[in-house]
């Protein structure tokens, strides 16, 4: 697919995202107040979302990054998840919040949560900017969701297409010009 020959349709504008993140930040701060919170952000897709979300928290938080295998250059998951770079700190005293850009099949989030549970944290929950429930292959319901979206391939705000467009400050869908 040649993205330049497609129509860019904004799905979540900068303003939509900013407003929703304020709400999410407040909700998460209230839940984890007086608890030891550890945000585990999944690279690379969630770096923009994580950076904006953690700045909406008004509680102390530790933040680290994990790298999992991704879609590569296509628009379909390979189906197998690998942890390329793990968290090295002892997580036993912490409440973990896994942050990702999107839950699609759910394979990544389910695998990461199971993996982090083996580190004996106090709790593990997850927060995603976008949720595509129609695409689910495994049973998982993210605890905090920015926006529930239809089954469309989305790009921008950390999400890539062919490794590009992560820097676009809003989320958009690409569609054919003649549609
Ligand atoms: P899942 O394992 O199928 O839930 O997919 C998780 C990962 O696939 C996300 O963290 C994204 O990096 C990538 N992904 C899923 N859907 C999209 C999309 O619509 N656009 C860009 N990346 C996506
Ligand atoms: Mg990802």
mmCIF file of C-alpha atoms and ligand atoms in Angstrom:
data_model
loop_
_atom_site.group_PDB
_atom_site.id
_atom_site.type_symbol
_atom_site.label_atom_id
_atom_site.label_comp_id
_atom_site.label_asym_id
_atom_site.label_seq_id
_atom_site.Cartn_x
_atom_site.Cartn_y
_atom_site.Cartn_z
ATOM 1 C CA UNK A 1 0.000 0.000 0.000
ATOM 2 C CA UNK A 2 1.407 3.387 -0.979
ATOM 3 C CA UNK A 3 0.295 5.679 1.838
ATOM 4 C CA UNK A 4 0.791 8.831 -0.245
ATOM 5 C CA UNK A 5 -2.010 7.726 -2.604
ATOM 6 C CA UNK A 6 -4.437 7.350 0.295
ATOM 7 C CA UNK A 7 -6.752 9.703 2.162
ATOM 8 C CA UNK A 8 -5.805 10.517 5.720
ATOM 9 C CA UNK A 9 -8.853 10.583 7.940
ATOM 10 C CA UNK A 10 -8.342 11.926 11.474
ATOM 11 C CA UNK A 11 -9.765 9.534 14.059
ATOM 12 C CA UNK A 12 -8.499 11.113 17.300
ATOM 13 C CA UNK A 13 -7.390 14.737 17.060
ATOM 14 C CA UNK A 14 -4.724 16.313 19.267
ATOM 15 C CA UNK A 15 -7.498 17.939 21.268
ATOM 16 C CA UNK A 16 -9.441 14.659 21.673
ATOM 17 C CA UNK A 17 -6.275 12.933 22.904
ATOM 18 C CA UNK A 18 -5.310 15.737 25.272
ATOM 19 C CA UNK A 19 -8.784 15.872 26.837
ATOM 20 C CA UNK A 20 -9.008 12.104 27.248
ATOM 21 C CA UNK A 21 -5.512 11.882 28.758
ATOM 22 C CA UNK A 22 -6.444 14.415 31.426
ATOM 23 C CA UNK A 23 -9.346 12.141 32.442
ATOM 24 C CA UNK A 24 -7.257 8.973 32.334
ATOM 25 C CA UNK A 25 -4.448 10.610 34.302
ATOM 26 C CA UNK A 26 -6.857 11.660 37.014
ATOM 27 C CA UNK A 27 -8.502 8.239 37.183
ATOM 28 C CA UNK A 28 -5.176 6.386 37.357
ATOM 29 C CA UNK A 29 -3.759 8.830 39.939
ATOM 30 C CA UNK A 30 -6.783 8.283 42.168
ATOM 31 C CA UNK A 31 -6.529 4.480 41.915
ATOM 32 C CA UNK A 32 -2.775 4.315 42.639
ATOM 33 C CA UNK A 33 -2.520 7.096 45.215
ATOM 34 C CA UNK A 34 -0.546 5.778 48.244
ATOM 35 C CA UNK A 35 0.517 2.717 46.211
ATOM 36 C CA UNK A 36 3.885 2.032 44.608
ATOM 37 C CA UNK A 37 3.182 2.421 40.893
ATOM 38 C CA UNK A 38 5.482 1.120 38.168
ATOM 39 C CA UNK A 39 4.580 1.989 34.583
ATOM 40 C CA UNK A 40 5.887 -0.510 32.053
ATOM 41 C CA UNK A 41 5.669 1.004 28.585
ATOM 42 C CA UNK A 42 5.875 -1.208 25.497
ATOM 43 C CA UNK A 43 8.259 0.107 22.881
ATOM 44 C CA UNK A 44 8.172 1.407 20.349
ATOM 45 C CA UNK A 45 4.500 2.178 19.736
ATOM 46 C CA UNK A 46 3.642 3.536 23.182
ATOM 47 C CA UNK A 47 6.459 6.041 23.656
ATOM 48 C CA UNK A 48 4.364 9.081 22.707
ATOM 49 C CA UNK A 49 1.279 7.973 24.670
ATOM 50 C CA UNK A 50 3.353 7.074 27.739
ATOM 51 C CA UNK A 51 5.207 10.393 27.718
ATOM 52 C CA UNK A 52 1.937 12.334 27.597
ATOM 53 C CA UNK A 53 0.038 10.090 30.028
ATOM 54 C CA UNK A 54 2.646 10.060 32.816
ATOM 55 C CA UNK A 55 2.739 13.860 32.742
ATOM 56 C CA UNK A 56 -0.962 13.804 33.629
ATOM 57 C CA UNK A 57 -0.300 11.750 36.783
ATOM 58 C CA UNK A 58 -0.070 13.660 40.059
ATOM 59 C CA UNK A 59 1.450 10.765 42.036
ATOM 60 C CA UNK A 60 5.013 9.380 42.220
ATOM 61 C CA UNK A 61 5.704 6.792 39.532
ATOM 62 C CA UNK A 62 8.621 4.742 38.252
ATOM 63 C CA UNK A 63 8.742 4.239 34.491
ATOM 64 C CA UNK A 64 10.607 1.702 32.393
ATOM 65 C CA UNK A 65 10.320 0.290 28.919
ATOM 66 C CA UNK A 66 9.995 -3.193 27.520
ATOM 67 C CA UNK A 67 10.460 -4.097 23.892
ATOM 68 C CA UNK A 68 8.214 -6.721 22.373
ATOM 69 C CA UNK A 69 8.177 -7.961 18.809
ATOM 70 C CA UNK A 70 5.784 -6.001 16.605
ATOM 71 C CA UNK A 71 3.998 -6.124 13.284
ATOM 72 C CA UNK A 72 7.138 -5.224 11.335
ATOM 73 C CA UNK A 73 6.246 -3.616 8.036
ATOM 74 C CA UNK A 74 2.833 -5.153 7.465
ATOM 75 C CA UNK A 75 -0.577 -4.505 8.905
ATOM 76 C CA UNK A 76 -1.148 -7.994 10.339
ATOM 77 C CA UNK A 77 0.325 -9.513 13.485
ATOM 78 C CA UNK A 78 2.710 -12.405 13.035
ATOM 79 C CA UNK A 79 0.802 -14.083 15.852
ATOM 80 C CA UNK A 80 3.830 -14.780 17.999
ATOM 81 C CA UNK A 81 5.013 -12.405 20.705
ATOM 82 C CA UNK A 82 8.613 -12.176 21.862
ATOM 83 C CA UNK A 83 10.179 -10.130 24.618
ATOM 84 C CA UNK A 84 13.198 -8.484 23.089
ATOM 85 C CA UNK A 85 14.167 -6.360 26.100
ATOM 86 C CA UNK A 86 12.886 -7.108 29.610
ATOM 87 C CA UNK A 87 12.533 -5.033 32.817
ATOM 88 C CA UNK A 88 15.583 -5.625 34.979
ATOM 89 C CA UNK A 89 14.435 -4.100 38.272
ATOM 90 C CA UNK A 90 12.866 -6.231 41.017
ATOM 91 C CA UNK A 91 9.126 -5.558 40.729
ATOM 92 C CA UNK A 92 7.939 -7.441 43.843
ATOM 93 C CA UNK A 93 6.762 -4.368 45.795
ATOM 94 C CA UNK A 94 5.068 -2.658 42.898
ATOM 95 C CA UNK A 95 1.686 -2.281 41.282
ATOM 96 C CA UNK A 96 2.437 -2.547 37.567
ATOM 97 C CA UNK A 97 0.543 -0.641 34.906
ATOM 98 C CA UNK A 98 1.433 -1.850 31.414
ATOM 99 C CA UNK A 99 0.988 0.935 28.861
ATOM 100 C CA UNK A 100 0.611 0.231 25.159
ATOM 101 C CA UNK A 101 -0.547 2.133 22.117
ATOM 102 C CA UNK A 102 -3.248 -0.311 21.005
ATOM 103 C CA UNK A 103 -4.800 -3.661 21.805
ATOM 104 C CA UNK A 104 -5.682 -5.445 18.614
ATOM 105 C CA UNK A 105 -5.605 -9.283 18.771
ATOM 106 C CA UNK A 106 -4.684 -8.949 22.451
ATOM 107 C CA UNK A 107 -1.769 -11.369 22.026
ATOM 108 C CA UNK A 108 0.897 -8.829 23.026
ATOM 109 C CA UNK A 109 -0.870 -7.574 26.143
ATOM 110 C CA UNK A 110 -1.863 -11.032 27.333
ATOM 111 C CA UNK A 111 1.674 -12.354 26.887
ATOM 112 C CA UNK A 112 3.287 -9.353 28.597
ATOM 113 C CA UNK A 113 0.886 -9.484 31.559
ATOM 114 C CA UNK A 114 1.507 -13.223 32.076
ATOM 115 C CA UNK A 115 5.244 -12.611 31.842
ATOM 116 C CA UNK A 116 5.198 -9.746 34.367
ATOM 117 C CA UNK A 117 3.091 -11.793 36.804
ATOM 118 C CA UNK A 118 5.984 -14.268 37.084
ATOM 119 C CA UNK A 119 7.966 -11.400 38.687
ATOM 120 C CA UNK A 120 5.520 -11.451 41.662
ATOM 121 C CA UNK A 121 4.359 -7.817 41.618
ATOM 122 C CA UNK A 122 1.500 -6.719 43.900
ATOM 123 C CA UNK A 123 -0.792 -6.307 40.878
ATOM 124 C CA UNK A 124 -0.704 -6.006 37.090
ATOM 125 C CA UNK A 125 -3.167 -3.900 35.104
ATOM 126 C CA UNK A 126 -2.998 -2.307 31.687
ATOM 127 C CA UNK A 127 -3.799 0.929 29.923
ATOM 128 C CA UNK A 128 -4.035 1.389 26.156
ATOM 129 C CA UNK A 129 -4.706 4.479 24.110
ATOM 130 C CA UNK A 130 -6.751 2.546 21.562
ATOM 131 C CA UNK A 131 -8.781 -0.633 21.772
ATOM 132 C CA UNK A 132 -9.993 -2.635 18.752
ATOM 133 C CA UNK A 133 -12.229 -5.209 20.498
ATOM 134 C CA UNK A 134 -13.532 -6.632 17.177
ATOM 135 C CA UNK A 135 -10.077 -7.995 16.420
ATOM 136 C CA UNK A 136 -9.551 -9.949 19.621
ATOM 137 C CA UNK A 137 -8.023 -13.435 19.317
ATOM 138 C CA UNK A 138 -7.460 -13.987 23.044
ATOM 139 C CA UNK A 139 -9.590 -12.985 25.991
ATOM 140 C CA UNK A 140 -8.361 -9.720 27.440
ATOM 141 C CA UNK A 141 -10.072 -6.492 28.371
ATOM 142 C CA UNK A 142 -7.753 -3.536 29.019
ATOM 143 C CA UNK A 143 -8.382 -1.883 32.419
ATOM 144 C CA UNK A 144 -8.026 1.663 31.082
ATOM 145 C CA UNK A 145 -8.847 2.587 27.478
ATOM 146 C CA UNK A 146 -8.420 5.958 25.787
ATOM 147 C CA UNK A 147 -10.654 5.291 22.799
ATOM 148 C CA UNK A 148 -12.515 2.219 21.538
ATOM 149 C CA UNK A 149 -12.170 2.182 17.764
ATOM 150 C CA UNK A 150 -13.495 0.143 14.820
ATOM 151 C CA UNK A 151 -11.472 -2.508 12.981
ATOM 152 C CA UNK A 152 -9.270 -0.180 10.930
ATOM 153 C CA UNK A 153 -5.504 0.125 10.656
ATOM 154 C CA UNK A 154 -4.559 3.313 12.451
ATOM 155 C CA UNK A 155 -1.383 5.359 12.291
ATOM 156 C CA UNK A 156 0.206 8.293 14.146
ATOM 157 C CA UNK A 157 0.796 9.280 17.793
ATOM 158 C CA UNK A 158 3.398 6.512 18.159
ATOM 159 C CA UNK A 159 1.749 4.010 15.819
ATOM 160 C CA UNK A 160 3.724 3.266 12.707
ATOM 161 C CA UNK A 161 3.101 2.299 9.146
ATOM 162 C CA UNK A 162 6.263 0.911 7.572
ATOM 163 C CA UNK A 163 8.207 2.424 10.489
ATOM 164 C CA UNK A 164 7.083 5.948 9.610
ATOM 165 C CA UNK A 165 4.404 8.371 10.867
ATOM 166 C CA UNK A 166 5.009 7.748 14.601
ATOM 167 C CA UNK A 167 5.645 11.476 15.014
ATOM 168 C CA UNK A 168 2.274 12.612 13.654
ATOM 169 C CA UNK A 169 0.571 14.197 16.704
ATOM 170 C CA UNK A 170 -2.891 12.671 16.070
ATOM 171 C CA UNK A 171 -4.318 9.251 15.182
ATOM 172 C CA UNK A 172 -5.498 8.749 11.627
ATOM 173 C CA UNK A 173 -6.886 6.059 9.343
ATOM 174 C CA UNK A 174 -5.756 5.571 5.774
ATOM 175 C CA UNK A 175 -8.408 4.853 3.173
ATOM 176 C CA UNK A 176 -8.494 4.548 -0.623
ATOM 177 C CA UNK A 177 -9.059 7.773 -2.560
ATOM 178 C CA UNK A 178 -11.964 6.333 -4.569
ATOM 179 C CA UNK A 179 -13.940 5.183 -1.549
HETATM 180 P P1 LIG B 1 -1.875 -7.219 19.276
HETATM 181 O O1 LIG B 1 -0.826 -8.099 19.884
HETATM 182 O O2 LIG B 1 -2.482 -7.851 18.056
HETATM 183 O O3 LIG B 1 -2.917 -6.774 20.267
HETATM 184 O O4 LIG B 1 -1.161 -5.962 18.710
HETATM 185 C C1 LIG B 1 -0.357 -5.209 19.471
HETATM 186 C C2 LIG B 1 0.601 -4.352 18.655
HETATM 187 O O5 LIG B 1 0.368 -4.375 17.256
HETATM 188 C C3 LIG B 1 0.411 -2.921 19.077
HETATM 189 O O6 LIG B 1 1.207 -2.627 20.199
HETATM 190 C C4 LIG B 1 0.837 -2.169 17.841
HETATM 191 O O7 LIG B 1 2.220 -1.933 17.894
HETATM 192 C C5 LIG B 1 0.519 -3.081 16.686
HETATM 193 N N1 LIG B 1 -0.762 -2.681 16.038
HETATM 194 C C6 LIG B 1 -1.966 -3.262 16.172
HETATM 195 N N2 LIG B 1 -2.907 -2.629 15.465
HETATM 196 C C7 LIG B 1 -2.282 -1.610 14.856
HETATM 197 C C8 LIG B 1 -2.741 -0.552 13.992
HETATM 198 O O8 LIG B 1 -3.926 -0.405 13.625
HETATM 199 N N3 LIG B 1 -1.779 0.331 13.569
HETATM 200 C C9 LIG B 1 -0.474 0.234 13.951
HETATM 201 N N4 LIG B 1 -0.008 -0.727 14.757
HETATM 202 C C10 LIG B 1 -0.904 -1.642 15.212
HETATM 203 MG MG1 LIG B 2 3.229 -2.172 19.869
#
